Each structure stands twice: as structure tokens, then as C-alpha cells.
PDB file of C-alpha atoms in Angstrom:
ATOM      1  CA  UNK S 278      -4.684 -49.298 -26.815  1.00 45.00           C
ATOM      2  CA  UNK S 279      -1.494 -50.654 -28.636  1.00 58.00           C
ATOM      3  CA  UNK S 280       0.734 -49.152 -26.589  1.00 59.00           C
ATOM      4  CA  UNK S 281       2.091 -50.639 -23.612  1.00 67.00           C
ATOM      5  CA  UNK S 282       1.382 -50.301 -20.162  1.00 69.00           C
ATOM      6  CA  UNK S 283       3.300 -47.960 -18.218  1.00 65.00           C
ATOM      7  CA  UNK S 284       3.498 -46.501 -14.637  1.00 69.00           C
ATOM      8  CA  UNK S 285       4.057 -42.471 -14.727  1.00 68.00           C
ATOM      9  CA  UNK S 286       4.834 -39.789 -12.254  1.00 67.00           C
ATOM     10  CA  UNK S 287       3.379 -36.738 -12.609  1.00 65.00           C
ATOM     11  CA  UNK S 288       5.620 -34.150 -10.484  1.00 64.00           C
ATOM     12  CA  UNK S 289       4.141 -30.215 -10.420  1.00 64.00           C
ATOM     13  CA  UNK S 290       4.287 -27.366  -7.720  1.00 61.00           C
ATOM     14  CA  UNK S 291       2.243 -28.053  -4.395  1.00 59.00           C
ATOM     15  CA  UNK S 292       1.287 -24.809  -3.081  1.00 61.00           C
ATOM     16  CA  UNK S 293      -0.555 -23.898  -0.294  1.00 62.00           C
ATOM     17  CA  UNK S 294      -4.205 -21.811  -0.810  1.00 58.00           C
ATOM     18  CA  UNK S 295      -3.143 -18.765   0.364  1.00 59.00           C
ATOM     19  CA  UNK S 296       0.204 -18.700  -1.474  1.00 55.00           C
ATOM     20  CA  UNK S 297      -1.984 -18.873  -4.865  1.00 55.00           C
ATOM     21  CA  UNK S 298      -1.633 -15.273  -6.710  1.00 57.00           C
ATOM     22  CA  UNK S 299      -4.316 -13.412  -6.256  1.00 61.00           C
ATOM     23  CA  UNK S 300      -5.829  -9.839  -7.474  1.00 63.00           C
ATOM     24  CA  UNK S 301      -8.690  -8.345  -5.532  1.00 66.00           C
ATOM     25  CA  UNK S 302      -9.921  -5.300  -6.297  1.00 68.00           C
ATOM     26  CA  UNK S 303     -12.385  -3.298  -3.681  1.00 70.00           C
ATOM     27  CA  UNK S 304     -14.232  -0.382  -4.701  1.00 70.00           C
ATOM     28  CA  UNK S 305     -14.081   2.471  -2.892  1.00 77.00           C
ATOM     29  CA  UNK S 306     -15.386   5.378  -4.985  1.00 82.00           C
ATOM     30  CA  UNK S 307     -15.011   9.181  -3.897  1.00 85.00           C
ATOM     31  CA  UNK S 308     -18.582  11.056  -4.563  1.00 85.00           C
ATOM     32  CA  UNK S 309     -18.346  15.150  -4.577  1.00 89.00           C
ATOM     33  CA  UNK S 310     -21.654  15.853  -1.946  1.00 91.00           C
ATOM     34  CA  UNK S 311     -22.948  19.206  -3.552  1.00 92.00           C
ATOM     35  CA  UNK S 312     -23.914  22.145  -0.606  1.00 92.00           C
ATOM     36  CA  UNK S 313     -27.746  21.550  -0.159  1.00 93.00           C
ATOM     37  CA  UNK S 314     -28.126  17.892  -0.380  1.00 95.00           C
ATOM     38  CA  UNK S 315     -27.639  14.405   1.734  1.00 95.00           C
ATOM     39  CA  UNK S 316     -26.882  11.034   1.436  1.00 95.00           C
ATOM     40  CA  UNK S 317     -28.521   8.494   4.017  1.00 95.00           C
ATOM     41  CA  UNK S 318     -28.213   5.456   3.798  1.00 94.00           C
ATOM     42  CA  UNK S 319     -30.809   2.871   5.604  1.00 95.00           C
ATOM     43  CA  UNK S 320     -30.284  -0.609   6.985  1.00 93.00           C
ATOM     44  CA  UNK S 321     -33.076  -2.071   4.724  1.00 94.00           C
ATOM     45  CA  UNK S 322     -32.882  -1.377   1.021  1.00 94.00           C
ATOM     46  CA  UNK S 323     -36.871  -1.830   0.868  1.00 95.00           C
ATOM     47  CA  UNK S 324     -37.180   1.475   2.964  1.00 95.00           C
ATOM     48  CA  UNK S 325     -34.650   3.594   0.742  1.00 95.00           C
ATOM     49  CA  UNK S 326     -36.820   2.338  -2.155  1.00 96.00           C
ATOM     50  CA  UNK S 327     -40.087   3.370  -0.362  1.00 96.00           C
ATOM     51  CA  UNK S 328     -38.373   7.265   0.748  1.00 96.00           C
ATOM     52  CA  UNK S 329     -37.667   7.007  -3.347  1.00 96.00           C
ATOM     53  CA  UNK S 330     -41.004   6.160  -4.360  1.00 96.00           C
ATOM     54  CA  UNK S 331     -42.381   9.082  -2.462  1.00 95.00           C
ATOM     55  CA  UNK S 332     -39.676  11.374  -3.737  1.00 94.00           C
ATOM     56  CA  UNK S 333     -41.291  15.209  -2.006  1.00 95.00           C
ATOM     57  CA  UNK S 334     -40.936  15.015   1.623  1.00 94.00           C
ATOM     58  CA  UNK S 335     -41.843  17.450   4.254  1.00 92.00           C
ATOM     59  CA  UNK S 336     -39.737  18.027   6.788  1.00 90.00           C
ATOM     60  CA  UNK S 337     -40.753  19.694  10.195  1.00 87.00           C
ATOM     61  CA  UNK S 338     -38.060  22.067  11.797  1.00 82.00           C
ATOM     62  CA  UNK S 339     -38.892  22.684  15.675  1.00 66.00           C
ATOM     63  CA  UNK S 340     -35.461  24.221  16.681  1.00 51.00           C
ATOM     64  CA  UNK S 341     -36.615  27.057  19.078  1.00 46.00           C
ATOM     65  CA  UNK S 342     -33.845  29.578  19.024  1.00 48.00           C
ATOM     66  CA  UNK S 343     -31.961  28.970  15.905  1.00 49.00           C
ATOM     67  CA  UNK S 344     -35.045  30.003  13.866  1.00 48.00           C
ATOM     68  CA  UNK S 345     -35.122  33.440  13.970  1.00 51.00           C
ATOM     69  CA  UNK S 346     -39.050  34.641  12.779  1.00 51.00           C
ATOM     70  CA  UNK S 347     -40.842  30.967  13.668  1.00 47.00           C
ATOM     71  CA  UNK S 348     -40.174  28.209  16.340  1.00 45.00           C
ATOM     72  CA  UNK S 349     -41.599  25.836  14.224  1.00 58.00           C
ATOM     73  CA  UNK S 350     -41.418  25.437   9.964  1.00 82.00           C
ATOM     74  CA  UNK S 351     -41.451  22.869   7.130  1.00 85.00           C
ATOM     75  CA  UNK S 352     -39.323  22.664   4.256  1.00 89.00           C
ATOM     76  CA  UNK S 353     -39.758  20.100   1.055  1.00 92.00           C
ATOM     77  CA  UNK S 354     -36.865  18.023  -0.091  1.00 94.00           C
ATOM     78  CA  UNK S 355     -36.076  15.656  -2.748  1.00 96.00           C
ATOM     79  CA  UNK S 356     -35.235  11.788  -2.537  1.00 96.00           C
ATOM     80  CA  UNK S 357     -33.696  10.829  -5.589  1.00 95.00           C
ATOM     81  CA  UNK S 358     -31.682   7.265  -6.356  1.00 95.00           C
ATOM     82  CA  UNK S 359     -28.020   7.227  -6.056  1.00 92.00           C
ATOM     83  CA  UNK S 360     -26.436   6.094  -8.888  1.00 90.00           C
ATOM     84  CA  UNK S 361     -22.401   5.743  -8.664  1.00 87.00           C
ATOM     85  CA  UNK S 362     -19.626   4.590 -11.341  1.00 84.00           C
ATOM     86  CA  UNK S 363     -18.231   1.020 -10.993  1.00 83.00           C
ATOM     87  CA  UNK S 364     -15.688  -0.616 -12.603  1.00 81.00           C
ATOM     88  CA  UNK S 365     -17.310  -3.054 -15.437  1.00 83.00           C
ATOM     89  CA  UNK S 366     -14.166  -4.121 -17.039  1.00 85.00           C
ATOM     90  CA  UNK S 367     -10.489  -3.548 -16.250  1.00 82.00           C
ATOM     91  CA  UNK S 368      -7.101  -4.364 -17.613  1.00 86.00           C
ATOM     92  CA  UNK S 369      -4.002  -4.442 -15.563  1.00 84.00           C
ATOM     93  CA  UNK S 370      -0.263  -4.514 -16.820  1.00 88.00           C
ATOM     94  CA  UNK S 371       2.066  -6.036 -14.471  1.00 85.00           C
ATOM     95  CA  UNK S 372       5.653  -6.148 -14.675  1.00 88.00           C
ATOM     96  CA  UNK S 373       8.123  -7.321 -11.942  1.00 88.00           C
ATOM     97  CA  UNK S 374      10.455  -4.826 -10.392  1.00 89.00           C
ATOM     98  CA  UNK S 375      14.298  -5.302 -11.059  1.00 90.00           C
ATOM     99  CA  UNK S 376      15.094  -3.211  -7.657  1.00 93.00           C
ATOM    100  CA  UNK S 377      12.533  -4.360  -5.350  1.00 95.00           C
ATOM    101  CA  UNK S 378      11.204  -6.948  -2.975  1.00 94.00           C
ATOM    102  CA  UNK S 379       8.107  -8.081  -1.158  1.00 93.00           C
ATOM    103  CA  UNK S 380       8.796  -8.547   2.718  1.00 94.00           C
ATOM    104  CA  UNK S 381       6.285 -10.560   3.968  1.00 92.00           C
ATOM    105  CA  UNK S 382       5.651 -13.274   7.152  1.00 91.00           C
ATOM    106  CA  UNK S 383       6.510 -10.345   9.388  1.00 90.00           C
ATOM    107  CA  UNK S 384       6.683 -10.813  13.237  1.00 87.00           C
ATOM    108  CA  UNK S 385       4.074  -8.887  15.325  1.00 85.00           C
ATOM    109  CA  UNK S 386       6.562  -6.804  17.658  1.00 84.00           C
ATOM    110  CA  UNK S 387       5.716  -4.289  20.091  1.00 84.00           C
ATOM    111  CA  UNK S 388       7.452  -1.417  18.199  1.00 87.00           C
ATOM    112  CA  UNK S 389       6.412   1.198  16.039  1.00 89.00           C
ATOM    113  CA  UNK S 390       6.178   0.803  12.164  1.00 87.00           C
ATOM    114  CA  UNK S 391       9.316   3.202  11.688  1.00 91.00           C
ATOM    115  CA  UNK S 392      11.253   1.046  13.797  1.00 91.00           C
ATOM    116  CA  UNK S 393      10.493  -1.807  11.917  1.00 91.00           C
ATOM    117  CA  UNK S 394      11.708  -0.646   8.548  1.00 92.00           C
ATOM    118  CA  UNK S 395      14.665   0.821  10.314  1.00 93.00           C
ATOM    119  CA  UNK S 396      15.625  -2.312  11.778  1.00 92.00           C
ATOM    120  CA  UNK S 397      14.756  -4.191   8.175  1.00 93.00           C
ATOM    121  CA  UNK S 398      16.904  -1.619   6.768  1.00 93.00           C
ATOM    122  CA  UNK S 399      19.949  -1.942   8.448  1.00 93.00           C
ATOM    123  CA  UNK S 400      19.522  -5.816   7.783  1.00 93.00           C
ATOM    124  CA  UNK S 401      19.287  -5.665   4.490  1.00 94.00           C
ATOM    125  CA  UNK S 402      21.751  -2.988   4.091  1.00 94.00           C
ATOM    126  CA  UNK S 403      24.021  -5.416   4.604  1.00 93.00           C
ATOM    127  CA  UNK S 404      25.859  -7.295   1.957  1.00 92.00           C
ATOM    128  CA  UNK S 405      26.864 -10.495   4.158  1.00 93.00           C
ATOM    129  CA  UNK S 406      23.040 -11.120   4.537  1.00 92.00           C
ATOM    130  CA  UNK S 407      22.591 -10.704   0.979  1.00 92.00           C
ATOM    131  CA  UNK S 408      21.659  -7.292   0.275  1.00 92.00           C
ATOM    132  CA  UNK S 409      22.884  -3.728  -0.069  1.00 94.00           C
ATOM    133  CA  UNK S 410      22.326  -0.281  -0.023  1.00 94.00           C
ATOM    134  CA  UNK S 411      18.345   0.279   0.227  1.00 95.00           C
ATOM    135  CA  UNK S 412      17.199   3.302  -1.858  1.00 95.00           C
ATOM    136  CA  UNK S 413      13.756   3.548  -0.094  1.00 94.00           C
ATOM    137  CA  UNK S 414      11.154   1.238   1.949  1.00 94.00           C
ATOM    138  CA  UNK S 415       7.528   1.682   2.714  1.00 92.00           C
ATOM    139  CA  UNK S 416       4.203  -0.587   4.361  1.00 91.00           C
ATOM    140  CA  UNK S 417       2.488  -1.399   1.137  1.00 83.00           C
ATOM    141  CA  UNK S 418      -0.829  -0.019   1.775  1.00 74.00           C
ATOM    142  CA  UNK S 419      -3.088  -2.469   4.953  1.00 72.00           C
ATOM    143  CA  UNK S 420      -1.403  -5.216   4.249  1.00 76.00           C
ATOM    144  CA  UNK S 421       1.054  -5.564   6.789  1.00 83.00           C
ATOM    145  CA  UNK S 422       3.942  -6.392   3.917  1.00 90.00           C
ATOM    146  CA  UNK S 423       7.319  -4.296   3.513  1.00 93.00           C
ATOM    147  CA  UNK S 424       8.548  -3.055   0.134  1.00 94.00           C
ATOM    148  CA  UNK S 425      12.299  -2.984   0.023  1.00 95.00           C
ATOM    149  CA  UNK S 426      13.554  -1.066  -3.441  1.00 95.00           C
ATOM    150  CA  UNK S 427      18.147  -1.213  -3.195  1.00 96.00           C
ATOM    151  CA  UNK S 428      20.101   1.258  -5.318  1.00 94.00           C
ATOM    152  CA  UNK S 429      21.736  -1.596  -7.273  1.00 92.00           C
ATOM    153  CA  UNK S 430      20.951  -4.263  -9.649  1.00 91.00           C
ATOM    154  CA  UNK S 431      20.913  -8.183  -9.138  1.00 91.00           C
ATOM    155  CA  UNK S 432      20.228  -7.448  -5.542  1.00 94.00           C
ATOM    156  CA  UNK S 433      16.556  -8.280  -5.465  1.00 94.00           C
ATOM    157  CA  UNK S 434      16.945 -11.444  -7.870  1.00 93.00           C
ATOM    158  CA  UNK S 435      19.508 -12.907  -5.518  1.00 93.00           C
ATOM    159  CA  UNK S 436      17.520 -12.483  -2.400  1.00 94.00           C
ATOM    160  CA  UNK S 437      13.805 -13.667  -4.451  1.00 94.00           C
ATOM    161  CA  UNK S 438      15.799 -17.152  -5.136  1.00 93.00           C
ATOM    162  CA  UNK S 439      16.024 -17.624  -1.399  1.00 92.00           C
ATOM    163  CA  UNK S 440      12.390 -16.694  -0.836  1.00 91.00           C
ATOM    164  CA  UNK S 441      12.916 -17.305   3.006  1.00 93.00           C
ATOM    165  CA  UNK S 442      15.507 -15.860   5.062  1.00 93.00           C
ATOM    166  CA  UNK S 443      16.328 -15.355   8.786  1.00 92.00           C
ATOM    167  CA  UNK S 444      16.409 -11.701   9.827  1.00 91.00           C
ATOM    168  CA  UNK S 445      18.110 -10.706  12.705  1.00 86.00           C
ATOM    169  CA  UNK S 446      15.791  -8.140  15.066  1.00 82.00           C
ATOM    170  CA  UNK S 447      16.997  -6.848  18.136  1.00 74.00           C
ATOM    171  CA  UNK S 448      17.485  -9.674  19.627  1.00 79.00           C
ATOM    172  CA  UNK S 449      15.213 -12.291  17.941  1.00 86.00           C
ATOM    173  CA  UNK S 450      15.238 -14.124  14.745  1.00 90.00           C
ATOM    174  CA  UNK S 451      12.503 -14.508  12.570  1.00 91.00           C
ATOM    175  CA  UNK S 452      11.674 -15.898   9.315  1.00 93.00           C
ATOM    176  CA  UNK S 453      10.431 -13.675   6.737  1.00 93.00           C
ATOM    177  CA  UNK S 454       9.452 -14.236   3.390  1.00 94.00           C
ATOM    178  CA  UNK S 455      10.965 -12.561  -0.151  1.00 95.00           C
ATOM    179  CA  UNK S 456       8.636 -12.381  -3.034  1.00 93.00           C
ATOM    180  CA  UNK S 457       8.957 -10.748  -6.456  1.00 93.00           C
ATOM    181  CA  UNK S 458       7.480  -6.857  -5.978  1.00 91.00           C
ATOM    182  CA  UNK S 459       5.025  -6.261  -8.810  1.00 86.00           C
ATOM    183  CA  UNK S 460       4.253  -3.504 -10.263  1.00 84.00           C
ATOM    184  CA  UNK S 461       0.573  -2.554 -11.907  1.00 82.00           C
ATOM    185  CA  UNK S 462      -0.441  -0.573 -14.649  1.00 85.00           C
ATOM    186  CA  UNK S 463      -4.352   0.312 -15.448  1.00 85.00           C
ATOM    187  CA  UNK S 464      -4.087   0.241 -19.266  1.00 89.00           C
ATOM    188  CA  UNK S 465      -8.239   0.033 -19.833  1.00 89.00           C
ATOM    189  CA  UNK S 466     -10.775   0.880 -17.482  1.00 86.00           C
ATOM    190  CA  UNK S 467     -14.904   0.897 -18.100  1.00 89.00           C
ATOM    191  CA  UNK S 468     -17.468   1.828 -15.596  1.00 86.00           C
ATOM    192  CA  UNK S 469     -20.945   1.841 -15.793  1.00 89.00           C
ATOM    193  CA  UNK S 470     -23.472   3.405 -13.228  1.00 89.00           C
ATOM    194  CA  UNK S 471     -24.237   1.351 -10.488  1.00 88.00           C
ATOM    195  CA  UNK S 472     -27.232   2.174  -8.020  1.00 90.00           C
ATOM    196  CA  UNK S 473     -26.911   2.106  -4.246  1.00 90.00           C
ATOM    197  CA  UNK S 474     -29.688   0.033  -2.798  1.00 92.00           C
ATOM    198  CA  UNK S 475     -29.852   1.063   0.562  1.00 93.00           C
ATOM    199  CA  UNK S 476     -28.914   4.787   0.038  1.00 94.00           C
ATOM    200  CA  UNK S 477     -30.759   7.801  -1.062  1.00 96.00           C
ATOM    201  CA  UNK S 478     -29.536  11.350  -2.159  1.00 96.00           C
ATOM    202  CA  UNK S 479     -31.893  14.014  -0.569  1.00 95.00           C
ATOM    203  CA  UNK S 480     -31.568  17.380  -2.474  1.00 94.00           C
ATOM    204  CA  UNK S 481     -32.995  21.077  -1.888  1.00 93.00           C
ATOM    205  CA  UNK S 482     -32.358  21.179   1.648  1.00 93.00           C
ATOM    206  CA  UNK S 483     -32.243  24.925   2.984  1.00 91.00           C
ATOM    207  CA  UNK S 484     -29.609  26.375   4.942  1.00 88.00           C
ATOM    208  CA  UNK S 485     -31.650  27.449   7.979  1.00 86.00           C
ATOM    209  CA  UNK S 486     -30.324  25.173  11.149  1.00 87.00           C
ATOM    210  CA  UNK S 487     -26.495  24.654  11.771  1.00 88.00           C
ATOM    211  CA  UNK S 488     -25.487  21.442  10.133  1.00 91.00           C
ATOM    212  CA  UNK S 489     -25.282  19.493  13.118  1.00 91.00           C
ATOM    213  CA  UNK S 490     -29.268  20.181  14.135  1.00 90.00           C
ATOM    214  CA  UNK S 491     -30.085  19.390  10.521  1.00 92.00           C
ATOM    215  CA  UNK S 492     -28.133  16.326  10.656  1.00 92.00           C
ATOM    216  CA  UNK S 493     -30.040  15.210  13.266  1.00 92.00           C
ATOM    217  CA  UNK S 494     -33.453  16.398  12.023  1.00 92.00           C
ATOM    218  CA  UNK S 495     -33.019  14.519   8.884  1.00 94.00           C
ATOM    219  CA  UNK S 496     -32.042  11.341  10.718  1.00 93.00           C
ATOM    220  CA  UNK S 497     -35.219  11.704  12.829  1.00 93.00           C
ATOM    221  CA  UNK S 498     -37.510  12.133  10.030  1.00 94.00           C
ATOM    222  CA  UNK S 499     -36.759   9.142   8.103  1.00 95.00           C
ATOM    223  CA  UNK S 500     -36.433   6.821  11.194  1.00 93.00           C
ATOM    224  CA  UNK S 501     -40.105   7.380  11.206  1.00 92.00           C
ATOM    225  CA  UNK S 502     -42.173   4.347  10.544  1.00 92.00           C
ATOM    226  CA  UNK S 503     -45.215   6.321   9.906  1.00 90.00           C
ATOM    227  CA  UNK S 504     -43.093   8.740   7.454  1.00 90.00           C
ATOM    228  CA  UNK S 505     -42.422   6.107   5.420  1.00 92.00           C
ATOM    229  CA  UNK S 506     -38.522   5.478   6.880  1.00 93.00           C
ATOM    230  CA  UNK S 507     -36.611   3.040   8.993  1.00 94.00           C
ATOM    231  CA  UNK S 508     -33.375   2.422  10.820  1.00 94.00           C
ATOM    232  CA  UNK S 509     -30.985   4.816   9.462  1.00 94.00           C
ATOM    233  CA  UNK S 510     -27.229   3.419   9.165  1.00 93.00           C
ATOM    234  CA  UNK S 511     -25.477   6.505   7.973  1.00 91.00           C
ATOM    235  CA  UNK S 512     -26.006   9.894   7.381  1.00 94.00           C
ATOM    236  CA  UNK S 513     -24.149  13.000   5.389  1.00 92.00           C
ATOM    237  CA  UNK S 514     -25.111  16.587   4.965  1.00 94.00           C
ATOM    238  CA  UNK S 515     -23.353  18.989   2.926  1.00 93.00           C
ATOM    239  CA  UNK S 516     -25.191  22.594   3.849  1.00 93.00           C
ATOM    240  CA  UNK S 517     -25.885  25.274   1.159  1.00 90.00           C
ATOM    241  CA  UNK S 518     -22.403  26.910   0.020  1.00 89.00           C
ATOM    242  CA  UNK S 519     -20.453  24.228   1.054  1.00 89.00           C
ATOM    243  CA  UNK S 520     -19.629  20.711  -0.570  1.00 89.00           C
ATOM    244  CA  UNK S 521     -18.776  17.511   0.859  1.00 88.00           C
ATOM    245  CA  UNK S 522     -16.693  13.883  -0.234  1.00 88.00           C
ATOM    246  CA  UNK S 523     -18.673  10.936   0.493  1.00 87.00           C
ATOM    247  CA  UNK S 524     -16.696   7.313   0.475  1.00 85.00           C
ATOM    248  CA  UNK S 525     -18.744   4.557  -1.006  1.00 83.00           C
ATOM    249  CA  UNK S 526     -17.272   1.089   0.644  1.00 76.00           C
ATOM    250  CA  UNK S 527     -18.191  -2.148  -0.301  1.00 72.00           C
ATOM    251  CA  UNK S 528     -21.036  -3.583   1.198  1.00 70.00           C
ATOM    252  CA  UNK S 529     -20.592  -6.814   2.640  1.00 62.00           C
ATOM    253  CA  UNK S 530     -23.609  -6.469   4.337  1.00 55.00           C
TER     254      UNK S 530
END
């Protein structure tokens, strides 16, 4: 309160939202589907908890010609939860590459990927648009962004310090934007087992129809109201001596 009264200027970065840095990660976990079993996966989690609760269920086979001895049998399966790893906590080391750049801003042409990075390539190849030699280029994964790694150093820095420049493509200019290229290291990972609401594992599931007719037969059954199922979303069979991957996505259901 001594002091005297002064007008100040506070002066920092304005950025927009989407420029802020940003690390999203999105599970997508890989499940080995062992021969005799099935994951399905319902539209209502309170049904897949249900087909659990009852865990034996009889299912009625009524494929005619593809059962050799009956036209008609029942066979008992298991519903079990499915319980997959998640990531609980996770460390990430990031360093910046010397070499490389992040092309981004890129202009929606009506040419092929390869033709983009060949025509990005021979631009940046080019040391009167600030760049040289370029060791290797690739899409970087969905996101529609260009990484640009040269075969010398100081290259990348100089180009970064423009962050915008005007490339030259066929016969159209466009701005693009340069951004640092980082790199990321896992350095700790923990996971912890997650259950699947909406999806159950079925296990013990004889090999006697091909797997497309048991597909199908499973997906009737537990569409069945009275049989304690609903709207089925998904289903995937892996038939007795064989095995199976199944994806687990996000649900942004």
C-alpha cells in the first residue's frame, strides 16, 4: 500500500485453442480370441449383465444338412465377464528431433498421398526454399500431417523459425505450417483390468456348424427377449482349433 500507483502491461503468447499442445491417448487393445469361444457385444450394458448373471446357456442348433446324425441339437455355453488391460498410469519422454519437421495446414488436393510427399519432397529438397536433401517422409499415422526428416543438420531449426511457409504445388500455392517433430518414449506404463460393460465372452462352444452358421446362431439366440438377450451390436467367433484377434475401441457410445 506504500508503493505508488502504477499502470502495467502484461504482454504473453495469444494462441489459438487448437494450437494448445495436446496428448491424447486412445485405447485400442489387441485381445487373442481362443478357438471355442465368442465375444458379443450388446447395445445395452444391462442385457450383457443379465446373459452374465445367467452364465449356462442352451443353445438350439436347427441346421438341417450340416448336422450329420440330428437336424436339430443343443449345446451349453458359458457367459463369462470380459475383463481387458487399460492403461492406469503412463509416462512419456519426449524429445524434439534435430532432423525433422511437422508439415501441417495441408491443402485437400485431388491427388494421391504419394504424390503429395513427392511433390513436398522436391520442394523441400530445395535449398533456395530453405531446405535440403530429405532422408525420408511419411503421413504420421490419421492425422493428415507430413513428417519431413533431411540428411543434414540445422535444416529443420531454420525452417521451425519460419513456422509458415508458401509451398509451391503444381501450380498452386499454399500455406503450410512447420512445427517441431517430437519424438515419444514410454518410459513407465501400469494397467489394471478393466471390464467391458456391454460385452460378454461366451466359452465352450463346439465345433459342429461352419463358423458362419454359428455366427449367426449365436447372434439369434441372444437377440431373444425371452432368452434373456437384446440387440446385439457386434459379434466374434473363433471356432475350435483356431484363434482369433479381437480390437477393443473406445466407446464413445
Amino acid at each position: 500500500s506504500a508503493l505508488p500507483e502504477k499502470k502495467m502491461i502484461f504482454k504473453g503468447l495469444v494462441a489459438n485453442k487448437e494450437d494448445t499442445n495436446k496428448l491424447m491417448l486412445t485405447p485400442e487393445i489387441q485381445y487373442p480370441l481362443p478357438g471355442g469361444s465368442a465375444l458379443i457385444t450388446f447395445e445395452k450394458a444391462e442385457v450383457a449383465q443379465r446373459i452374465i448373471e445367467m452364465k449356462w446357456h442352451v443353445i438350439e442348433l436347427s441346421y438341417g444338412g450340416e448336422l450329420e446324425e440330428l437336424d436339430q441339437c443343443r449345446v451349453q455355453v458359458q457367459a463369462a465377464p470380459m475383463e481387458i488391460p487399460l492403461p492406469s498410469a503412463l509416462e512419456i519422454r519426449l524429445t524434439k528431433s534435430s532432423r525433422s519437421i511437422l508439415v501441417s495446414d495441408l491443402p485437400s488436393l485431388n491427388i494421391s498421398e504419394e504424390a503429395l510427399l513427392d511433390k513436398l519432397e522436391l520442394f523441400f529438397s530445395k535449398t533456395k526454399n530453405g531446405g535440403s536433401e530429405v532422408e525420408s517422409r511419411e503421413f504420421w499415422g490419421g492425422s493428415g500431417q507430413v513428417v519431413l526428416t533431411f540428411t543434414q543438420d540445422g535444416v529443420a531449426e531454420r525452417l521451425i523459425e519460419r513456422g509458415h511457409i508458401q509451398v509451391l504445388i503444381g501450380r498452386g500455392k499454399y500455406k503450410v505450417r512447420i512445427s517441431p517433430c517430437m519424438i515419444g518414449e514410454i518410459t513407465d506404463l501400469q494397467l489394471q483390468p478393466s471390464r467391458c460393460p456391454r460385452t460378454v465372452l461366451l466359452s465352450g462352444i463346439p465345433n459342429v456348424l461352419a463358423k458362419e452358421s454359428m455366427g449367426a446362431t449365436l447372434e439369434i439366440h441372444f437377440q431373444k427377449a425371452s432368452r434373456g438377450g437384446g440387440e446385439v451390436e457386434e459379434l466374434a467367433y473363433a471356432p475350435a482349433g483356431q484363434t482369433g484377434v479381437a480390437v477393443f475401441m473406445e466407446d464413445t457410445g
